Amino acid sequence: MEQQRSLYQKRGYSDDLLPKLESQRNWKSFNYFTLWMGSVHNVPNYVMVGGFFILGLSTLNIMLAIIISAFFVAAVMVMNGAAGSKYGVPFAMILRASYGIRGALFPGILRGGIAAIMWFGLQCYAGSLALLILLGKIWPAFLTLGGDFTLLGLSLPGLIAFLLFWLVNVGIGFGGGKVLNKFTAILNPCIYIVFGGMAIWAISLTGIGPILDYLPAGVQKAEHSGFLFLVVINAVVAVWAAPAVSASDFTQNASSFRAQALGQTLGLIVAYVLFAVAGVCIIAGASIHYGMDTWNVLDIVQKWDSLFASFFAVLVILMTTISTNATGNIIPAGYQIAAIAPTKLTYKNGVLIASIISLLICPWKLMENQNSIYLFLDIIGGMLGPVIGVMMAHYFVVMRGNINLDELYTAAGDYQYYDNGFNLTAFSVTVAAVILSLGGKFIPLLEPLSRVSWFVGVIFAFVAYALLKKRAVNEPAPKQHVAS
């Protein structure tokens, strides 16, 4: 491996994009067990639970659907991260195997350069709102600083809170996986305390019976809940479309496939069992107690009389937002931006560029029109689902789990890999899957498919790509059927 790394360095690749040495691949099962907990327990996910009640599903059905979702999420994270754990290679390079040297840039930028940067800015702003609550509890006068002063729509306290939280997130991003690992090890016990405690608090207020019978005002219980049950599963799994695509950014550090598979599976299942029970009990219990539908955990915490309880809960919520932002946004963005110009940019350059862009887009302005934001992000998710399908079909069916690293780390300007650097089959299948999964937003006949768009996109892309590649016997194939 050292000889290969030396060769790839001579070709101009930065150390961040090179295959990891055995000594660098030291993440064990416990590291992966703690990795995603913060990404499950965050404010947007709890708001999403409130949205599930609008479907008219029972409390038990919502809990069960969320728990089942964890198995799908774990399966995709483990399997799409298999190549990373085998070769110690990040997502930006793995993507080349299925889309080509040049072709990988489009889905890569879509995931790491657009979706990740937008989400990073939005999560920083959402987290700054929680920080404002925290600062207001400690120092009430802080909320009045600057009077009527505004900058691009942000008050002075809002601007200070945003920049402070942004800087913390950037710092975690610069530290990469090593810092994130230590951060999540501290965070996880706190998550059990806060969200487990909030669930017990909610049950003690109303009793378990009313929670199990809860339905929002004006919502009728669904008569045919089978399809809606699948809609809930799709919604939960679709949230992981972006992290699942770039799973190799984290599995490249694994000591073995078994380590990442066991750790991610157990971690996600445990996290989602807690989330399913706590999320439903907190949202339903608080709504019943306060006499109004209360779906944002920040709104619930803000109403507490205890300064210590509010302070600790908001602090943990801030930490979960940071964890989510690092694993799902800034770390993938850093690697992908570095891959755009691998001979000139490093991972830290990518983090810096992504962080600055996240400021320039003024995410607080984007949140003024939430419908357009979620439409945009839904479309991004609908595009990334088919990318996952193509990547897994290519690695497991076409390549049979083998990658020729020399073909991935080609010399600059060498585009013999596929047709001038593009895998046209991968692009054709991806476009067809995107049309099928998102077409329901524009074509009424396809509307049911759009409600389970992630499953449609992944399954169609996987099957179609595997069949086309197997049947294309006369198509010139890249030299990648031989393991390195």
Coordinates of C-alpha atoms in Angstrom, one line a residue:
M1 CA 0.0 0.0 0.0
E2 CA 2.9 2.4 0.8
Q3 CA 4.2 1.9 -2.8
Q4 CA 0.8 2.6 -4.2
R5 CA 0.4 5.8 -2.1
S6 CA 3.8 7.0 -3.2
L7 CA 2.9 6.4 -6.9
Y8 CA -0.4 8.3 -6.5
Q9 CA 1.3 11.2 -4.7
K10 CA 3.6 11.5 -7.7
R11 CA 0.5 11.7 -9.9
G12 CA -0.4 14.8 -7.8
Y13 CA -3.1 13.5 -5.4
S14 CA -3.2 15.1 -1.9
D15 CA -2.7 13.0 1.1
D16 CA -6.4 13.4 2.1
L17 CA -7.6 11.6 -1.0
L18 CA -5.0 8.7 -0.8
P19 CA -5.9 5.2 0.4
K20 CA -5.5 5.0 4.2
L21 CA -2.6 3.0 5.6
E22 CA -3.3 0.1 7.9
S23 CA -2.1 2.2 10.8
Q24 CA -4.6 4.9 10.0
R25 CA -7.5 2.5 9.7
N26 CA -8.1 2.2 13.5
W27 CA -11.8 2.8 13.9
K28 CA -13.4 -0.1 15.8
S29 CA -17.1 -1.0 16.2
F30 CA -17.5 1.3 19.2
N31 CA -16.4 4.3 17.1
Y32 CA -19.1 3.6 14.6
F33 CA -21.6 2.8 17.3
T34 CA -21.3 6.4 18.6
L35 CA -20.9 8.0 15.2
W36 CA -24.5 8.6 14.1
M37 CA -26.4 9.1 17.4
G38 CA -26.4 12.9 17.1
S39 CA -27.6 12.7 13.5
V40 CA -30.7 10.8 14.7
H41 CA -31.5 13.0 17.7
N42 CA -31.7 16.5 16.2
V43 CA -34.4 19.3 16.0
P44 CA -35.5 18.7 12.4
N45 CA -36.0 15.0 13.0
Y46 CA -38.3 15.7 16.0
V47 CA -40.2 18.2 13.9
M48 CA -40.6 15.4 11.3
V49 CA -42.2 13.2 13.9
G50 CA -44.9 15.8 14.4
G51 CA -45.5 15.7 10.7
F52 CA -46.1 11.9 10.8
F53 CA -49.1 12.5 13.2
I54 CA -50.8 14.5 10.5
L55 CA -51.0 11.4 8.3
G56 CA -53.4 10.0 10.9
L57 CA -51.3 7.0 11.9
S58 CA -51.5 5.7 15.4
T59 CA -48.7 6.4 17.9
L60 CA -47.6 2.7 17.9
N61 CA -47.6 2.6 14.1
I62 CA -45.3 5.6 14.0
M63 CA -42.9 4.1 16.5
L64 CA -42.8 0.8 14.6
A65 CA -42.2 2.5 11.3
I66 CA -39.3 4.5 12.7
I67 CA -37.7 1.4 14.2
I68 CA -38.1 -0.5 10.9
S69 CA -36.5 2.4 9.1
A70 CA -33.3 1.9 11.1
F71 CA -32.7 -1.5 9.5
F72 CA -32.9 0.0 6.0
V73 CA -30.7 2.9 7.0
A74 CA -28.1 0.6 8.5
A75 CA -28.1 -1.7 5.5
V76 CA -27.5 1.1 3.1
M77 CA -24.8 2.8 5.2
V78 CA -23.0 -0.5 5.7
M79 CA -23.2 -1.8 2.1
N80 CA -22.4 1.5 0.4
G81 CA -19.5 1.9 2.8
A82 CA -18.1 -1.6 2.0
A83 CA -15.7 -0.3 -0.6
G84 CA -14.4 2.3 1.7
S85 CA -13.7 -0.2 4.5
K86 CA -12.0 -2.6 2.1
Y87 CA -9.7 -0.1 0.4
G88 CA -9.5 2.8 2.8
V89 CA -10.6 5.2 0.1
P90 CA -12.9 8.2 0.5
F91 CA -16.3 8.6 -1.3
A92 CA -15.0 11.1 -3.9
M93 CA -12.6 8.5 -5.3
I94 CA -15.0 5.5 -4.9
L95 CA -17.5 7.5 -7.0
R96 CA -15.1 7.4 -9.9
A97 CA -15.5 3.7 -10.2
S98 CA -19.1 3.9 -11.2
Y99 CA -19.4 7.3 -12.9
G100 CA -15.9 7.8 -14.4
I101 CA -13.1 10.2 -13.7
R102 CA -15.0 13.2 -15.1
G103 CA -18.5 11.8 -14.6
A104 CA -18.0 11.6 -10.9
L105 CA -17.8 15.4 -10.6
F106 CA -21.5 16.0 -11.1
P107 CA -23.0 13.6 -8.5
G108 CA -20.1 14.4 -6.2
I109 CA -20.6 18.2 -6.4
L110 CA -24.4 17.7 -6.1
R111 CA -23.8 15.8 -2.8
G112 CA -20.7 17.5 -1.3
G113 CA -20.7 20.9 -3.0
I114 CA -24.4 21.9 -3.1
A115 CA -26.6 19.8 -0.8
A116 CA -23.9 19.6 2.0
I117 CA -23.0 23.3 1.9
M118 CA -26.7 24.4 1.9
W119 CA -27.5 22.0 4.8
F120 CA -24.4 23.2 6.6
G121 CA -25.5 26.8 6.5
L122 CA -29.1 25.9 7.4
Q123 CA -28.0 23.7 10.3
C124 CA -25.7 26.5 11.6
Y125 CA -28.6 28.9 11.5
A126 CA -31.0 26.5 13.2
G127 CA -28.4 25.8 15.8
S128 CA -27.8 29.5 16.4
L129 CA -31.5 29.8 17.3
A130 CA -30.9 27.2 20.1
L131 CA -27.8 29.1 21.1
L132 CA -29.9 32.3 21.4
I133 CA -32.2 30.5 23.8
L134 CA -29.2 29.4 25.8
L135 CA -27.7 32.9 25.9
G136 CA -31.0 34.4 26.7
K137 CA -31.5 32.1 29.7
I138 CA -28.0 33.0 31.1
W139 CA -28.0 36.7 30.1
P140 CA -31.4 38.0 29.3
A141 CA -30.1 41.5 28.3
F142 CA -28.1 39.8 25.5
L143 CA -31.3 39.5 23.5
T144 CA -31.7 43.3 23.4
L145 CA -28.1 44.2 22.2
G146 CA -27.9 46.5 19.3
G147 CA -31.5 47.7 19.5
D148 CA -33.0 47.8 16.0
F149 CA -29.6 47.1 14.3
T150 CA -29.9 44.4 11.5
L151 CA -27.4 43.1 9.0
L152 CA -28.9 41.3 6.0
G153 CA -32.0 40.6 8.1
L154 CA -30.1 39.4 11.2
S155 CA -30.3 41.3 14.5
L156 CA -27.0 41.8 16.4
P157 CA -27.7 39.0 18.9
G158 CA -28.7 36.7 16.1
L159 CA -25.6 37.6 14.1
I160 CA -23.3 37.0 17.1
A161 CA -25.0 33.7 17.9
F162 CA -24.8 32.5 14.3
L163 CA -21.1 33.4 13.9
L164 CA -20.2 31.8 17.2
F165 CA -22.0 28.5 16.3
W166 CA -20.6 28.6 12.7
L167 CA -17.0 28.9 14.0
V168 CA -17.5 25.9 16.3
N169 CA -18.8 23.8 13.4
V170 CA -16.0 24.9 11.2
G171 CA -13.5 23.9 13.9
I172 CA -15.0 20.4 14.2
G173 CA -14.9 20.2 10.4
F174 CA -11.1 21.0 10.3
G175 CA -10.5 18.3 12.9
G176 CA -12.2 15.7 10.7
G177 CA -13.0 12.2 11.8
K178 CA -10.5 12.2 14.7
V179 CA -12.1 15.2 16.5
L180 CA -15.6 14.1 15.6
N181 CA -15.0 10.7 17.2
K182 CA -14.0 12.2 20.5
F183 CA -16.9 14.6 20.3
T184 CA -19.5 11.9 19.8
A185 CA -18.1 9.8 22.6
I186 CA -18.9 12.7 25.0
L187 CA -22.2 13.5 23.3
N188 CA -23.8 10.1 23.4
P189 CA -24.4 9.6 27.1
C190 CA -25.8 13.2 27.2
I191 CA -28.3 12.3 24.5
Y192 CA -29.6 9.3 26.6
I193 CA -30.0 11.6 29.6
V194 CA -31.7 14.5 27.8
F195 CA -34.1 12.7 25.4
G196 CA -34.7 9.8 27.6
G197 CA -35.4 12.2 30.5
M198 CA -37.8 14.2 28.3
A199 CA -39.7 11.1 27.4
I200 CA -40.1 10.2 31.1
W201 CA -41.1 13.8 31.8
A202 CA -43.8 13.7 29.0
I203 CA -45.2 10.4 30.2
S204 CA -45.4 11.6 33.8
L205 CA -47.4 14.6 32.7
T206 CA -50.1 12.8 30.9
G207 CA -49.8 9.0 31.4
I208 CA -49.0 6.5 28.6
G209 CA -52.7 6.0 27.6
P210 CA -53.4 9.6 26.3
I211 CA -50.0 9.5 24.5
L212 CA -50.9 6.2 22.7
D213 CA -54.3 7.7 21.7
Y214 CA -53.0 11.1 20.6
L215 CA -54.0 12.7 17.3
P216 CA -53.5 16.3 16.4
A217 CA -56.6 18.5 16.4
G218 CA -58.6 18.1 13.2
V219 CA -56.8 14.9 12.0
Q220 CA -58.8 11.8 11.4
K221 CA -57.3 8.3 12.1
A222 CA -56.2 6.8 8.8
E223 CA -58.4 3.8 7.7
H224 CA -55.9 2.3 5.3
S225 CA -52.5 2.8 7.0
G226 CA -50.4 0.3 5.0
F227 CA -49.1 2.7 2.3
L228 CA -48.8 5.5 4.8
F229 CA -46.7 3.2 7.0
L230 CA -44.3 2.9 4.0
V231 CA -44.4 6.7 3.5
V232 CA -43.1 7.2 7.0
I233 CA -40.3 4.6 6.5
N234 CA -39.4 6.4 3.2
A235 CA -39.3 9.8 4.9
V236 CA -36.9 8.6 7.6
V237 CA -34.6 6.7 5.2
A238 CA -34.6 9.6 2.7
V239 CA -33.1 11.9 5.3
W240 CA -30.0 9.6 5.0
A241 CA -29.8 9.9 1.3
A242 CA -26.8 12.2 1.4
P243 CA -24.8 10.5 4.2
A244 CA -25.4 7.1 2.7
V245 CA -24.0 8.2 -0.7
S246 CA -20.7 9.3 1.0
A247 CA -20.6 6.6 3.6
S248 CA -17.0 5.8 2.5
D249 CA -15.8 9.1 3.9
F250 CA -16.2 7.4 7.3
T251 CA -15.7 3.7 6.6
Q252 CA -12.3 4.4 5.0
N253 CA -11.1 4.6 8.6
A254 CA -12.5 1.2 9.6
S255 CA -10.2 -1.5 10.8
S256 CA -12.3 -4.0 9.0
F257 CA -15.7 -4.4 7.2
R258 CA -17.0 -6.3 10.3
A259 CA -16.1 -3.3 12.6
Q260 CA -18.0 -0.8 10.6
A261 CA -20.9 -3.2 9.8
L262 CA -21.4 -4.2 13.4
G263 CA -20.9 -0.7 14.8
Q264 CA -23.1 1.1 12.4
T265 CA -25.9 -1.5 12.6
L266 CA -26.1 -1.6 16.4
G267 CA -25.6 2.2 16.7
L268 CA -28.3 3.1 14.3
I269 CA -30.8 0.5 15.6
V270 CA -30.3 1.6 19.3
A271 CA -30.4 5.3 18.3
Y272 CA -33.7 4.9 16.4
V273 CA -35.4 2.7 19.1
L274 CA -34.7 5.5 21.6
F275 CA -35.7 8.1 19.0
A276 CA -38.9 6.3 18.1
V277 CA -40.1 6.0 21.8
A278 CA -38.7 9.4 23.0
G279 CA -39.8 11.4 19.9
V280 CA -43.4 10.2 19.9
C281 CA -43.8 10.5 23.7
I282 CA -42.2 14.0 23.8
I283 CA -44.1 15.4 20.9
A284 CA -47.5 13.8 21.9
G285 CA -47.1 14.4 25.7
A286 CA -46.0 18.0 25.4
S287 CA -48.8 18.7 22.9
I288 CA -51.4 17.3 25.3
H289 CA -49.9 19.0 28.3
Y290 CA -49.7 22.5 26.8
G291 CA -53.0 22.1 25.0
M292 CA -51.6 22.8 21.5
D293 CA -49.6 20.9 18.9
T294 CA -45.9 21.5 20.0
W295 CA -43.6 19.8 17.6
N296 CA -40.3 21.6 18.1
V297 CA -38.3 20.4 21.1
L298 CA -36.8 23.9 21.4
D299 CA -40.3 25.3 22.0
I300 CA -40.8 22.7 24.7
V301 CA -37.5 23.4 26.4
Q302 CA -38.0 27.1 26.3
K303 CA -41.2 26.7 28.4
W304 CA -39.5 25.0 31.3
D305 CA -39.1 26.8 34.6
S306 CA -35.8 25.1 35.6
L307 CA -32.8 27.1 34.3
F308 CA -30.5 24.1 34.8
A309 CA -32.8 21.7 32.9
S310 CA -33.2 24.2 30.0
F311 CA -29.5 24.9 29.9
F312 CA -28.4 21.3 29.8
A313 CA -31.1 20.3 27.3
V314 CA -30.3 23.1 24.9
L315 CA -26.6 22.5 25.2
V316 CA -27.1 18.8 24.2
I317 CA -29.4 19.9 21.3
L318 CA -26.6 22.2 20.2
M319 CA -24.1 19.3 20.3
T320 CA -26.4 17.1 18.3
T321 CA -26.7 19.8 15.6
I322 CA -22.9 20.1 15.5
S323 CA -22.5 16.3 15.2
T324 CA -25.1 16.2 12.4
N325 CA -23.4 19.0 10.6
A326 CA -20.0 17.4 10.7
T327 CA -21.0 13.9 9.7
G328 CA -23.6 14.8 7.1
N329 CA -22.3 18.1 5.7
I330 CA -18.9 19.7 6.3
I331 CA -16.7 16.6 6.2
P332 CA -18.2 15.2 2.9
A333 CA -18.0 18.8 1.5
G334 CA -14.4 19.1 2.4
Y335 CA -13.4 15.8 0.7
Q336 CA -15.5 16.5 -2.4
I337 CA -14.2 20.0 -3.0
A338 CA -10.7 18.6 -2.6
A339 CA -11.5 16.0 -5.3
I340 CA -12.5 18.7 -7.8
A341 CA -8.8 19.7 -8.1
P342 CA -6.9 16.9 -6.3
T343 CA -3.5 18.2 -7.2
K344 CA -4.1 21.6 -5.8
L345 CA -6.7 21.4 -3.0
T346 CA -6.6 19.5 0.4
Y347 CA -9.4 18.4 2.7
K348 CA -8.9 21.5 4.9
N349 CA -9.0 23.8 1.8
G350 CA -12.3 22.1 1.0
V351 CA -13.7 22.7 4.5
L352 CA -12.6 26.4 4.4
I353 CA -14.2 27.0 0.9
A354 CA -17.4 25.2 1.9
S355 CA -17.6 27.2 5.2
I356 CA -17.2 30.5 3.4
I357 CA -19.8 29.7 0.8
S358 CA -22.2 28.7 3.6
L359 CA -21.9 32.3 4.9
L360 CA -22.3 33.9 1.6
I361 CA -25.6 32.2 0.8
C362 CA -27.1 33.8 3.9
P363 CA -28.9 30.7 5.1
W364 CA -31.2 32.8 7.4
K365 CA -32.6 34.4 4.2
L366 CA -33.2 30.9 2.7
M367 CA -35.2 29.9 5.7
E368 CA -37.6 32.8 5.1
N369 CA -39.2 30.6 2.4
Q370 CA -39.2 27.1 3.8
N371 CA -41.3 25.6 1.0
S372 CA -38.7 26.4 -1.6
I373 CA -35.9 25.1 0.6
Y374 CA -37.6 21.7 1.3
L375 CA -38.6 21.4 -2.4
F376 CA -34.9 21.9 -3.3
L377 CA -33.6 19.5 -0.7
D378 CA -36.2 17.0 -1.6
I379 CA -35.1 17.1 -5.2
I380 CA -31.5 16.7 -4.2
G381 CA -32.5 13.7 -2.1
G382 CA -34.4 12.2 -5.0
M383 CA -31.3 12.6 -7.2
L384 CA -29.0 11.0 -4.7
G385 CA -31.1 7.9 -4.1
P386 CA -30.4 6.7 -7.7
V387 CA -26.7 7.5 -7.2
I388 CA -26.7 5.0 -4.3
G389 CA -28.4 2.4 -6.4
V390 CA -25.9 2.8 -9.3
M391 CA -22.9 2.7 -6.9
M392 CA -24.0 -0.5 -5.1
A393 CA -25.0 -2.3 -8.3
H394 CA -21.6 -1.4 -9.9
Y395 CA -19.5 -2.5 -6.9
F396 CA -21.4 -5.7 -5.9
V397 CA -22.8 -6.9 -9.2
V398 CA -20.6 -5.6 -12.0
M399 CA -17.2 -5.4 -10.1
R400 CA -18.0 -8.2 -7.7
G401 CA -16.4 -6.3 -4.8
N402 CA -13.1 -5.6 -6.6
I403 CA -11.6 -2.2 -7.5
N404 CA -8.4 -1.5 -9.4
L405 CA -7.0 1.5 -7.5
D406 CA -4.6 2.4 -10.3
E407 CA -7.5 3.1 -12.6
L408 CA -9.1 5.4 -10.0
Y409 CA -5.9 7.3 -9.2
T410 CA -5.2 7.9 -12.9
A411 CA -2.6 10.4 -14.0
A412 CA -3.8 14.0 -14.6
G413 CA -5.5 14.3 -18.1
D414 CA -5.8 10.5 -18.6
Y415 CA -9.5 9.9 -19.4
Q416 CA -9.3 6.5 -20.9
Y417 CA -11.3 5.2 -18.0
Y418 CA -14.8 4.8 -19.6
D419 CA -15.8 7.0 -22.6
N420 CA -13.7 10.1 -22.2
G421 CA -14.1 9.8 -18.5
F422 CA -17.9 9.3 -18.4
N423 CA -19.9 6.2 -17.7
L424 CA -22.9 6.9 -20.0
T425 CA -24.8 3.9 -18.7
A426 CA -24.6 5.2 -15.1
F427 CA -25.8 8.6 -16.2
S428 CA -28.7 7.3 -18.3
V429 CA -29.9 5.0 -15.5
T430 CA -29.6 7.8 -12.9
V431 CA -31.6 10.2 -15.1
A432 CA -34.3 7.6 -15.7
A433 CA -34.5 6.8 -12.0
V434 CA -34.7 10.5 -11.0
I435 CA -37.6 11.0 -13.5
L436 CA -39.4 8.0 -12.1
S437 CA -39.0 8.8 -8.4
L438 CA -39.6 12.6 -8.7
G439 CA -42.0 12.7 -11.6
G440 CA -45.0 12.5 -9.3
K441 CA -44.4 16.1 -8.3
F442 CA -45.3 17.1 -11.9
I443 CA -47.2 14.1 -13.3
P444 CA -50.3 13.1 -11.3
L445 CA -50.1 9.4 -12.4
L446 CA -46.7 9.0 -10.8
E447 CA -47.7 10.8 -7.5
P448 CA -47.8 7.6 -5.4
L449 CA -44.2 6.8 -6.5
S450 CA -43.0 10.2 -5.4
R451 CA -44.2 9.6 -1.9
V452 CA -41.8 6.7 -1.7
S453 CA -39.3 8.3 -4.0
W454 CA -36.1 7.1 -2.2
F455 CA -37.1 3.4 -2.5
V456 CA -38.2 3.8 -6.1
G457 CA -35.0 5.6 -7.0
V458 CA -32.6 3.2 -5.3
I459 CA -34.3 0.0 -6.4
F460 CA -34.9 1.0 -10.0
A461 CA -31.3 2.3 -10.4
F462 CA -29.8 -0.8 -8.9
V463 CA -31.8 -3.3 -11.0
A464 CA -31.6 -1.3 -14.3
Y465 CA -27.8 -0.7 -14.0
A466 CA -27.0 -4.3 -13.1
L467 CA -29.1 -5.6 -16.0
L468 CA -27.7 -3.1 -18.6
K469 CA -24.1 -3.7 -17.6
K470 CA -24.5 -7.5 -17.6
R471 CA -26.1 -7.4 -21.1
A472 CA -23.7 -4.9 -22.6
V473 CA -21.4 -7.6 -23.8
N474 CA -20.2 -5.6 -26.8
E475 CA -19.6 -2.4 -24.8
P476 CA -15.9 -1.7 -24.0
A477 CA -15.4 -2.1 -20.3
P478 CA -12.9 -0.4 -18.1
K479 CA -10.0 -2.4 -16.6
Q480 CA -11.5 -2.8 -13.2
H481 CA -12.5 -6.5 -12.8
V482 CA -9.1 -7.3 -11.3
A483 CA -8.6 -6.6 -7.6
S484 CA -5.7 -4.4 -6.7

